Amino acid sequence: MVTTIMASGAIAIDLMLPAFPEMRTDFGLAPDSSRVAWVITAFFLGMAIGPWLFGPASDRYGRRGPLAAGLVLYVIGAVMAVLAPSFGMVVAARFIWGLGAGAPRALSTAIIRDRYEGNAMARLMSMIMAVFMLVPILAPALGAGLMAFLPWRSVFALPAVIGIAMLLWMRRLPETLPPERRRPFTWSSVGRAGREVLTHRQTMSLTLAMMFLFSVLAAYLGSAELILEDVYHYGDWFPLFFGFISVMLAMSSLNNARLVERVGVERLISRMAIASLIASAALLAISLTSDGLPNFWLFTIVLACMMPMTHGLVPNCNTVAMMPLPHVAGTATSIMSTITTAGGALLGGLASGAFDGTVRPFSGWVFVFVALAALLIRFGSTRRPAAS
């Protein structure tokens, strides 16, 4: 159930990626316009703000009520997108839709943290993420299949139906936050919890690292269709290309769950950061050859190695960031979700907007994001010497 809840955000993104060309045509945008990426960016920005509507409230009232409220807003935003008469209204609806999706994003992590910690939490998060990655594998193909028989706005309508189904299903979800662990829902209480999160070196360093790792994913989501269509002229291959990368991400998550048990989450995170940095440097190196138009298969293979490494870091960073803060899990996940999603969406949108007909801007930005994430992981994971 938690996996499905987490997947609600992904399906609201990946299902509509094949509809980008139709959106450009329908709203009078240029065939190579990157403005359509705002359909993704606006959703991410809503997801960044949404947790603040639900996270602190969940520390006071429990997880189930705020989660249901978020799913209701999720459905409303999807319906608004279906009915929107202009591209600007679609972007606005996507922002509202993202606000609702912020509840599943934040509270699913809080629900897991209520029950698990340490390596057990990291292993569970990785296994959930592996199943969760089925959505990016299937969603683009499903979106393309819908558009073959229905208007392109059906990619907005299906998530609304899924949101309603989740509302009915979650009536079976048990409450994971017992009354004795709940906190007052007041400005002073939320402020104290917020200060505790924002001033904790380990939590904030790993949160900022996740922001840059999320920027890599946002840049990939905003650039993949343009790269396939305008750089390599393989637009018809997009669902297959996207699904292949998603399979690699799922395999990485399963492998991460196994490695966490053998190595431990804190040691594993340092090793994976170094491997991700090397892989992103290799992607940049090949992208600087052939005037930014490297061989398609070489580019795809290196990308398929780099993306799973950066993706595999996220559940581990999340676990290490949450370790010190079980008593304010709802507020902590709100702050972490806001920083990672808003920062990642804006930075990823900046990278997508830099598209120049080659893969150089994408690869260059990805290398910068991974390098900064690796530095923050190093800083946040380094133990301070004990006071004498």
CSV table of C-alpha atoms in Angstrom, one decimal:
chain,number,residue,atom,x,y,z
A,1,MET,CA,0.0,0.0,0.0
A,2,VAL,CA,2.9,2.4,0.8
A,3,THR,CA,4.5,1.6,-2.5
A,4,THR,CA,1.3,2.5,-4.3
A,5,ILE,CA,0.9,5.7,-2.3
A,6,MET,CA,4.5,6.6,-3.2
A,7,ALA,CA,3.9,5.7,-6.9
A,8,SER,CA,1.0,8.2,-7.1
A,9,GLY,CA,3.5,11.0,-7.7
A,10,ALA,CA,5.5,9.1,-10.3
A,11,ILE,CA,2.4,8.1,-12.3
A,12,ALA,CA,1.4,11.7,-12.4
A,13,ILE,CA,4.7,12.5,-14.1
A,14,ASP,CA,5.7,9.6,-16.2
A,15,LEU,CA,2.3,8.8,-17.7
A,16,MET,CA,2.2,12.1,-19.6
A,17,LEU,CA,5.8,12.2,-21.0
A,18,PRO,CA,4.7,10.8,-24.4
A,19,ALA,CA,2.1,13.5,-24.7
A,20,PHE,CA,4.7,16.3,-24.9
A,21,PRO,CA,4.5,16.6,-28.7
A,22,GLU,CA,0.7,16.8,-28.6
A,23,MET,CA,0.8,19.4,-25.9
A,24,ARG,CA,3.1,21.6,-28.0
A,25,THR,CA,0.8,21.2,-31.0
A,26,ASP,CA,-2.4,21.8,-29.1
A,27,PHE,CA,-1.1,24.9,-27.3
A,28,GLY,CA,0.8,26.4,-30.3
A,29,LEU,CA,4.3,25.9,-28.9
A,30,ALA,CA,7.3,25.4,-31.1
A,31,PRO,CA,8.1,21.7,-32.0
A,32,ASP,CA,11.3,21.8,-30.0
A,33,SER,CA,10.0,24.1,-27.2
A,34,SER,CA,11.3,23.3,-23.7
A,35,ARG,CA,8.4,25.2,-22.1
A,36,VAL,CA,6.4,22.0,-22.0
A,37,ALA,CA,8.8,20.9,-19.2
A,38,TRP,CA,6.9,23.2,-16.9
A,39,VAL,CA,4.2,20.6,-16.8
A,40,ILE,CA,6.8,18.6,-14.8
A,41,THR,CA,8.4,21.5,-13.0
A,42,ALA,CA,5.1,23.0,-11.7
A,43,PHE,CA,4.1,19.6,-10.4
A,44,PHE,CA,7.5,19.3,-8.6
A,45,LEU,CA,7.0,22.8,-7.1
A,46,GLY,CA,3.6,21.8,-5.8
A,47,MET,CA,5.1,18.7,-4.3
A,48,ALA,CA,7.7,20.8,-2.6
A,49,ILE,CA,5.1,23.0,-0.8
A,50,GLY,CA,2.5,20.3,-0.3
A,51,PRO,CA,4.3,18.5,2.6
A,52,TRP,CA,3.9,21.7,4.8
A,53,LEU,CA,0.2,21.3,4.5
A,54,PHE,CA,0.2,17.7,5.7
A,55,GLY,CA,3.5,16.8,7.5
A,56,PRO,CA,3.3,18.9,10.7
A,57,ALA,CA,-0.5,18.1,10.9
A,58,SER,CA,0.3,14.4,10.8
A,59,ASP,CA,2.6,14.8,13.9
A,60,ARG,CA,-0.5,16.0,15.7
A,61,TYR,CA,-3.4,14.1,14.2
A,62,GLY,CA,-1.8,11.0,12.9
A,63,ARG,CA,-0.9,9.9,9.3
A,64,ARG,CA,-4.2,8.7,7.9
A,65,GLY,CA,-6.3,12.0,8.0
A,66,PRO,CA,-3.7,14.3,6.3
A,67,LEU,CA,-2.9,11.5,3.8
A,68,ALA,CA,-6.6,11.3,2.8
A,69,ALA,CA,-6.8,15.1,2.5
A,70,GLY,CA,-3.8,15.1,0.2
A,71,LEU,CA,-5.2,12.5,-2.1
A,72,VAL,CA,-8.5,14.5,-2.4
A,73,LEU,CA,-6.5,17.5,-3.6
A,74,TYR,CA,-4.5,15.2,-5.9
A,75,VAL,CA,-7.8,14.2,-7.6
A,76,ILE,CA,-9.0,17.8,-7.8
A,77,GLY,CA,-5.8,18.9,-9.5
A,78,ALA,CA,-6.0,16.1,-12.1
A,79,VAL,CA,-9.6,16.9,-13.0
A,80,MET,CA,-8.6,20.6,-13.4
A,81,ALA,CA,-5.8,19.6,-15.7
A,82,VAL,CA,-8.3,17.6,-17.9
A,83,LEU,CA,-10.6,20.6,-18.2
A,84,ALA,CA,-7.9,23.4,-18.5
A,85,PRO,CA,-8.4,25.5,-21.7
A,86,SER,CA,-4.9,26.8,-22.0
A,87,PHE,CA,-1.3,25.8,-21.3
A,88,GLY,CA,-1.0,28.3,-18.5
A,89,MET,CA,-4.1,26.7,-16.8
A,90,VAL,CA,-2.6,23.3,-17.3
A,91,VAL,CA,0.6,24.5,-15.5
A,92,ALA,CA,-1.6,26.0,-12.7
A,93,ALA,CA,-3.6,22.7,-12.3
A,94,ARG,CA,-0.4,20.7,-12.2
A,95,PHE,CA,0.9,22.9,-9.3
A,96,ILE,CA,-2.4,22.2,-7.4
A,97,TRP,CA,-2.1,18.5,-8.3
A,98,GLY,CA,1.5,18.6,-7.0
A,99,LEU,CA,0.3,20.1,-3.7
A,100,GLY,CA,-1.9,17.1,-3.2
A,101,ALA,CA,0.9,14.7,-4.2
A,102,GLY,CA,3.0,16.2,-1.5
A,103,ALA,CA,1.0,14.3,1.1
A,104,PRO,CA,1.9,10.8,-0.2
A,105,ARG,CA,5.5,11.9,-0.8
A,106,ALA,CA,6.1,13.1,2.8
A,107,LEU,CA,3.8,10.8,4.8
A,108,SER,CA,4.8,7.6,3.2
A,109,THR,CA,8.3,8.1,4.5
A,110,ALA,CA,7.0,9.1,7.9
A,111,ILE,CA,4.8,6.0,8.0
A,112,ILE,CA,7.9,3.9,7.4
A,113,ARG,CA,10.0,5.8,10.0
A,114,ASP,CA,7.2,5.2,12.5
A,115,ARG,CA,7.9,1.5,12.3
A,116,TYR,CA,11.6,1.1,11.2
A,117,GLU,CA,15.0,2.7,11.6
A,118,GLY,CA,18.6,2.3,10.5
A,119,ASN,CA,19.6,-0.5,8.1
A,120,ALA,CA,16.1,-2.0,8.3
A,121,MET,CA,14.6,1.2,7.1
A,122,ALA,CA,17.1,1.6,4.3
A,123,ARG,CA,16.5,-2.0,3.2
A,124,LEU,CA,12.7,-1.5,3.2
A,125,MET,CA,13.0,1.8,1.4
A,126,SER,CA,15.1,0.2,-1.3
A,127,MET,CA,12.7,-2.7,-1.8
A,128,ILE,CA,9.8,-0.3,-2.0
A,129,MET,CA,11.7,1.8,-4.5
A,130,ALA,CA,12.4,-1.2,-6.6
A,131,VAL,CA,8.7,-2.0,-6.9
A,132,PHE,CA,8.0,1.7,-7.3
A,133,MET,CA,10.2,1.8,-10.4
A,134,LEU,CA,7.7,-0.4,-12.2
A,135,VAL,CA,5.8,2.9,-12.7
A,136,PRO,CA,8.4,4.6,-14.9
A,137,ILE,CA,8.8,1.3,-16.8
A,138,LEU,CA,5.1,0.9,-17.6
A,139,ALA,CA,3.7,4.5,-17.4
A,140,PRO,CA,5.1,5.9,-20.7
A,141,ALA,CA,4.0,2.9,-22.7
A,142,LEU,CA,0.6,3.1,-20.9
A,143,GLY,CA,0.4,6.8,-21.8
A,144,ALA,CA,1.2,6.1,-25.4
A,145,GLY,CA,-1.4,3.4,-25.5
A,146,LEU,CA,-4.1,5.7,-24.1
A,147,MET,CA,-3.3,8.3,-26.6
A,148,ALA,CA,-3.7,5.7,-29.4
A,149,PHE,CA,-7.4,5.4,-28.6
A,150,LEU,CA,-8.3,8.5,-26.6
A,151,PRO,CA,-7.5,12.2,-26.6
A,152,TRP,CA,-4.1,13.1,-25.1
A,153,ARG,CA,-5.8,14.6,-22.0
A,154,SER,CA,-6.6,11.0,-21.0
A,155,VAL,CA,-3.1,10.9,-19.4
A,156,PHE,CA,-4.5,13.5,-16.9
A,157,ALA,CA,-7.8,11.6,-16.4
A,158,LEU,CA,-6.3,8.2,-15.5
A,159,PRO,CA,-4.4,9.5,-12.4
A,160,ALA,CA,-7.6,11.0,-11.1
A,161,VAL,CA,-9.2,7.5,-11.3
A,162,ILE,CA,-6.2,6.0,-9.6
A,163,GLY,CA,-6.4,8.7,-6.8
A,164,ILE,CA,-10.0,7.8,-6.1
A,165,ALA,CA,-9.1,4.1,-6.0
A,166,MET,CA,-6.3,4.9,-3.5
A,167,LEU,CA,-8.8,6.8,-1.3
A,168,LEU,CA,-11.0,3.8,-1.1
A,169,TRP,CA,-8.1,1.4,-0.5
A,170,MET,CA,-6.4,3.4,2.3
A,171,ARG,CA,-9.4,2.9,4.5
A,172,ARG,CA,-7.6,-0.3,5.4
A,173,LEU,CA,-4.3,1.5,6.3
A,174,PRO,CA,-3.6,1.3,10.0
A,175,GLU,CA,-2.6,4.4,12.0
A,176,THR,CA,1.2,4.2,12.6
A,177,LEU,CA,1.6,7.1,15.0
A,178,PRO,CA,0.2,6.3,18.5
A,179,PRO,CA,-1.4,9.1,20.5
A,180,GLU,CA,1.4,9.2,23.1
A,181,ARG,CA,3.9,10.1,20.4
A,182,ARG,CA,1.9,13.0,18.9
A,183,ARG,CA,3.0,16.6,19.2
A,184,PRO,CA,0.9,19.8,19.6
A,185,PHE,CA,0.0,21.5,16.3
A,186,THR,CA,1.0,25.0,17.2
A,187,TRP,CA,3.3,27.6,15.6
A,188,SER,CA,5.8,27.3,18.5
A,189,SER,CA,5.8,23.5,18.4
A,190,VAL,CA,6.3,23.4,14.6
A,191,GLY,CA,9.0,26.1,14.9
A,192,ARG,CA,10.9,24.2,17.5
A,193,ALA,CA,10.8,21.0,15.4
A,194,GLY,CA,11.8,23.0,12.3
A,195,ARG,CA,14.8,24.5,14.0
A,196,GLU,CA,15.9,21.1,15.2
A,197,VAL,CA,15.8,19.8,11.7
A,198,LEU,CA,17.4,22.8,10.0
A,199,THR,CA,20.3,23.0,12.5
A,200,HIS,CA,21.2,19.3,12.5
A,201,ARG,CA,24.4,18.8,10.5
A,202,GLN,CA,23.8,15.2,9.4
A,203,THR,CA,20.1,15.8,8.5
A,204,MET,CA,20.6,19.0,6.5
A,205,SER,CA,23.8,17.8,4.7
A,206,LEU,CA,22.0,14.6,3.5
A,207,THR,CA,18.9,16.6,2.6
A,208,LEU,CA,20.8,19.0,0.4
A,209,ALA,CA,22.6,16.0,-1.2
A,210,MET,CA,19.2,14.5,-2.0
A,211,MET,CA,18.2,17.8,-3.5
A,212,PHE,CA,21.1,17.6,-6.0
A,213,LEU,CA,20.4,13.9,-6.7
A,214,PHE,CA,16.7,14.8,-7.3
A,215,SER,CA,18.0,17.5,-9.7
A,216,VAL,CA,19.6,14.7,-11.8
A,217,LEU,CA,16.3,12.9,-12.0
A,218,ALA,CA,14.4,16.1,-12.8
A,219,ALA,CA,16.9,17.0,-15.6
A,220,TYR,CA,16.6,13.5,-17.0
A,221,LEU,CA,12.7,13.7,-17.0
A,222,GLY,CA,12.7,17.1,-18.6
A,223,SER,CA,15.4,16.3,-21.2
A,224,ALA,CA,15.0,12.6,-22.2
A,225,GLU,CA,12.2,13.2,-24.7
A,226,LEU,CA,14.1,16.1,-26.3
A,227,ILE,CA,17.3,14.2,-26.5
A,228,LEU,CA,15.6,11.2,-28.1
A,229,GLU,CA,13.6,13.2,-30.6
A,230,ASP,CA,15.8,16.2,-31.5
A,231,VAL,CA,19.4,14.9,-31.0
A,232,TYR,CA,19.1,11.3,-32.1
A,233,HIS,CA,15.7,11.3,-34.0
A,234,TYR,CA,14.5,8.2,-32.2
A,235,GLY,CA,11.3,9.7,-30.8
A,236,ASP,CA,9.4,6.5,-31.4
A,237,TRP,CA,11.8,4.7,-29.2
A,238,PHE,CA,11.1,6.9,-26.2
A,239,PRO,CA,8.9,4.4,-24.2
A,240,LEU,CA,11.4,1.6,-24.8
A,241,PHE,CA,14.4,3.9,-23.9
A,242,PHE,CA,12.6,5.2,-20.8
A,243,GLY,CA,11.6,1.7,-19.7
A,244,PHE,CA,15.1,0.4,-20.1
A,245,ILE,CA,16.5,3.1,-17.8
A,246,SER,CA,13.7,2.4,-15.4
A,247,VAL,CA,14.6,-1.4,-15.3
A,248,MET,CA,18.1,-0.4,-14.4
A,249,LEU,CA,16.9,1.8,-11.6
A,250,ALA,CA,14.7,-1.0,-10.2
A,251,MET,CA,17.6,-3.4,-10.3
A,252,SER,CA,19.8,-0.9,-8.5
A,253,SER,CA,17.2,-0.6,-5.8
A,254,LEU,CA,17.0,-4.3,-5.3
A,255,ASN,CA,20.8,-4.6,-5.2
A,256,ASN,CA,20.9,-1.7,-2.7
A,257,ALA,CA,18.6,-3.6,-0.3
A,258,ARG,CA,21.0,-6.5,-0.4
A,259,LEU,CA,24.1,-4.4,0.0
A,260,VAL,CA,22.7,-2.5,3.0
A,261,GLU,CA,22.5,-5.7,5.0
A,262,ARG,CA,26.1,-6.7,4.1
A,263,VAL,CA,27.8,-3.3,4.3
A,264,GLY,CA,25.7,-1.1,6.4
A,265,VAL,CA,23.9,2.1,5.2
A,266,GLU,CA,26.5,4.6,6.4
A,267,ARG,CA,29.5,2.8,4.8
A,268,LEU,CA,27.5,2.1,1.6
A,269,ILE,CA,26.5,5.7,1.1
A,270,SER,CA,30.1,6.9,0.9
A,271,ARG,CA,31.1,4.2,-1.6
A,272,MET,CA,28.1,4.8,-3.8
A,273,ALA,CA,28.8,8.6,-3.9
A,274,ILE,CA,32.3,8.0,-5.3
A,275,ALA,CA,30.9,5.5,-7.9
A,276,SER,CA,28.3,8.0,-8.9
A,277,LEU,CA,30.8,10.8,-9.3
A,278,ILE,CA,33.0,8.6,-11.6
A,279,ALA,CA,30.0,7.6,-13.7
A,280,SER,CA,28.8,11.2,-14.1
A,281,ALA,CA,32.3,12.2,-15.1
A,282,ALA,CA,32.4,9.5,-17.8
A,283,LEU,CA,29.0,10.7,-19.1
A,284,LEU,CA,30.3,14.2,-19.4
A,285,ALA,CA,33.5,13.1,-21.1
A,286,ILE,CA,31.7,11.2,-23.9
A,287,SER,CA,29.3,14.1,-24.3
A,288,LEU,CA,32.1,16.5,-25.1
A,289,THR,CA,33.1,14.4,-28.1
A,290,SER,CA,31.7,14.6,-31.6
A,291,ASP,CA,30.4,18.2,-31.0
A,292,GLY,CA,28.0,17.0,-28.3
A,293,LEU,CA,26.6,14.2,-30.4
A,294,PRO,CA,28.2,11.0,-29.2
A,295,ASN,CA,27.2,7.6,-30.4
A,296,PHE,CA,23.7,6.9,-29.3
A,297,TRP,CA,24.4,3.4,-27.9
A,298,LEU,CA,27.5,4.6,-26.0
A,299,PHE,CA,25.6,7.5,-24.5
A,300,THR,CA,22.7,5.2,-23.5
A,301,ILE,CA,25.0,2.6,-21.9
A,302,VAL,CA,26.9,5.2,-19.8
A,303,LEU,CA,23.6,6.9,-18.8
A,304,ALA,CA,22.1,3.5,-17.8
A,305,CYS,CA,25.1,3.0,-15.5
A,306,MET,CA,25.1,6.5,-14.0
A,307,MET,CA,21.3,7.0,-13.3
A,308,PRO,CA,20.9,3.8,-11.2
A,309,MET,CA,24.0,4.8,-9.1
A,310,THR,CA,22.6,8.3,-8.3
A,311,HIS,CA,19.1,6.9,-7.8
A,312,GLY,CA,20.4,4.2,-5.4
A,313,LEU,CA,21.8,6.9,-3.2
A,314,VAL,CA,18.4,8.5,-2.4
A,315,PRO,CA,16.9,5.9,-0.1
A,316,ASN,CA,20.2,5.7,1.8
A,317,CYS,CA,20.5,9.4,2.1
A,318,ASN,CA,16.9,9.5,3.3
A,319,THR,CA,17.5,6.9,6.0
A,320,VAL,CA,20.7,8.6,7.3
A,321,ALA,CA,19.0,12.0,7.3
A,322,MET,CA,16.0,10.6,9.3
A,323,MET,CA,18.1,8.7,11.9
A,324,PRO,CA,18.4,11.4,14.5
A,325,LEU,CA,14.8,12.7,14.2
A,326,PRO,CA,12.2,9.9,14.9
A,327,HIS,CA,10.3,12.2,17.3
A,328,VAL,CA,9.5,14.8,14.6
A,329,ALA,CA,9.2,12.5,11.6
A,330,GLY,CA,6.3,14.4,10.0
A,331,THR,CA,7.9,17.8,10.3
A,332,ALA,CA,11.3,16.4,9.2
A,333,THR,CA,9.9,14.8,6.1
A,334,SER,CA,8.0,18.0,5.2
A,335,ILE,CA,11.2,20.1,5.4
A,336,MET,CA,13.2,17.4,3.6
A,337,SER,CA,10.6,17.0,0.9
A,338,THR,CA,10.3,20.8,0.4
A,339,ILE,CA,14.0,21.3,0.0
A,340,THR,CA,14.7,18.3,-2.2
A,341,THR,CA,11.6,18.7,-4.4
A,342,ALA,CA,11.7,22.5,-4.8
A,343,GLY,CA,15.4,22.8,-5.2
A,344,GLY,CA,15.6,19.7,-7.4
A,345,ALA,CA,12.7,20.9,-9.6
A,346,LEU,CA,14.2,24.3,-10.2
A,347,LEU,CA,17.7,23.1,-10.8
A,348,GLY,CA,16.5,20.3,-13.0
A,349,GLY,CA,14.3,22.8,-14.9
A,350,LEU,CA,17.4,25.0,-15.3
A,351,ALA,CA,19.3,22.1,-16.8
A,352,SER,CA,16.4,21.1,-19.1
A,353,GLY,CA,16.1,24.7,-20.3
A,354,ALA,CA,19.7,24.8,-21.3
A,355,PHE,CA,19.1,22.3,-24.1
A,356,ASP,CA,21.0,23.4,-27.3
A,357,GLY,CA,20.4,20.5,-29.6
A,358,THR,CA,23.2,18.4,-28.1
A,359,VAL,CA,23.7,16.4,-24.9
A,360,ARG,CA,26.4,18.6,-23.5
A,361,PRO,CA,24.3,20.8,-21.3
A,362,PHE,CA,22.5,17.8,-19.8
A,363,SER,CA,25.7,16.0,-19.0
A,364,GLY,CA,27.5,19.0,-17.7
A,365,TRP,CA,24.7,19.9,-15.3
A,366,VAL,CA,24.4,16.3,-14.1
A,367,PHE,CA,28.1,16.2,-13.3
A,368,VAL,CA,27.9,19.4,-11.2
A,369,PHE,CA,24.8,18.0,-9.4
A,370,VAL,CA,26.5,14.7,-8.5
A,371,ALA,CA,29.7,16.3,-7.5
A,372,LEU,CA,27.9,18.7,-5.1
A,373,ALA,CA,25.9,15.7,-3.7
A,374,ALA,CA,29.1,13.7,-3.1
A,375,LEU,CA,30.7,16.6,-1.2
A,376,LEU,CA,27.6,17.0,1.0
A,377,ILE,CA,27.4,13.3,1.7
A,378,ARG,CA,31.1,13.3,2.7
A,379,PHE,CA,30.5,16.3,5.0
A,380,GLY,CA,27.3,15.0,6.6
A,381,SER,CA,28.6,11.5,7.1
A,382,THR,CA,31.9,12.5,8.7
A,383,ARG,CA,31.7,12.1,12.4
A,384,ARG,CA,32.8,15.0,14.6
A,385,PRO,CA,35.5,14.1,17.1
A,386,ALA,CA,34.2,13.6,20.6
A,387,ALA,CA,34.8,16.4,23.0
A,388,SER,CA,37.6,15.7,25.5
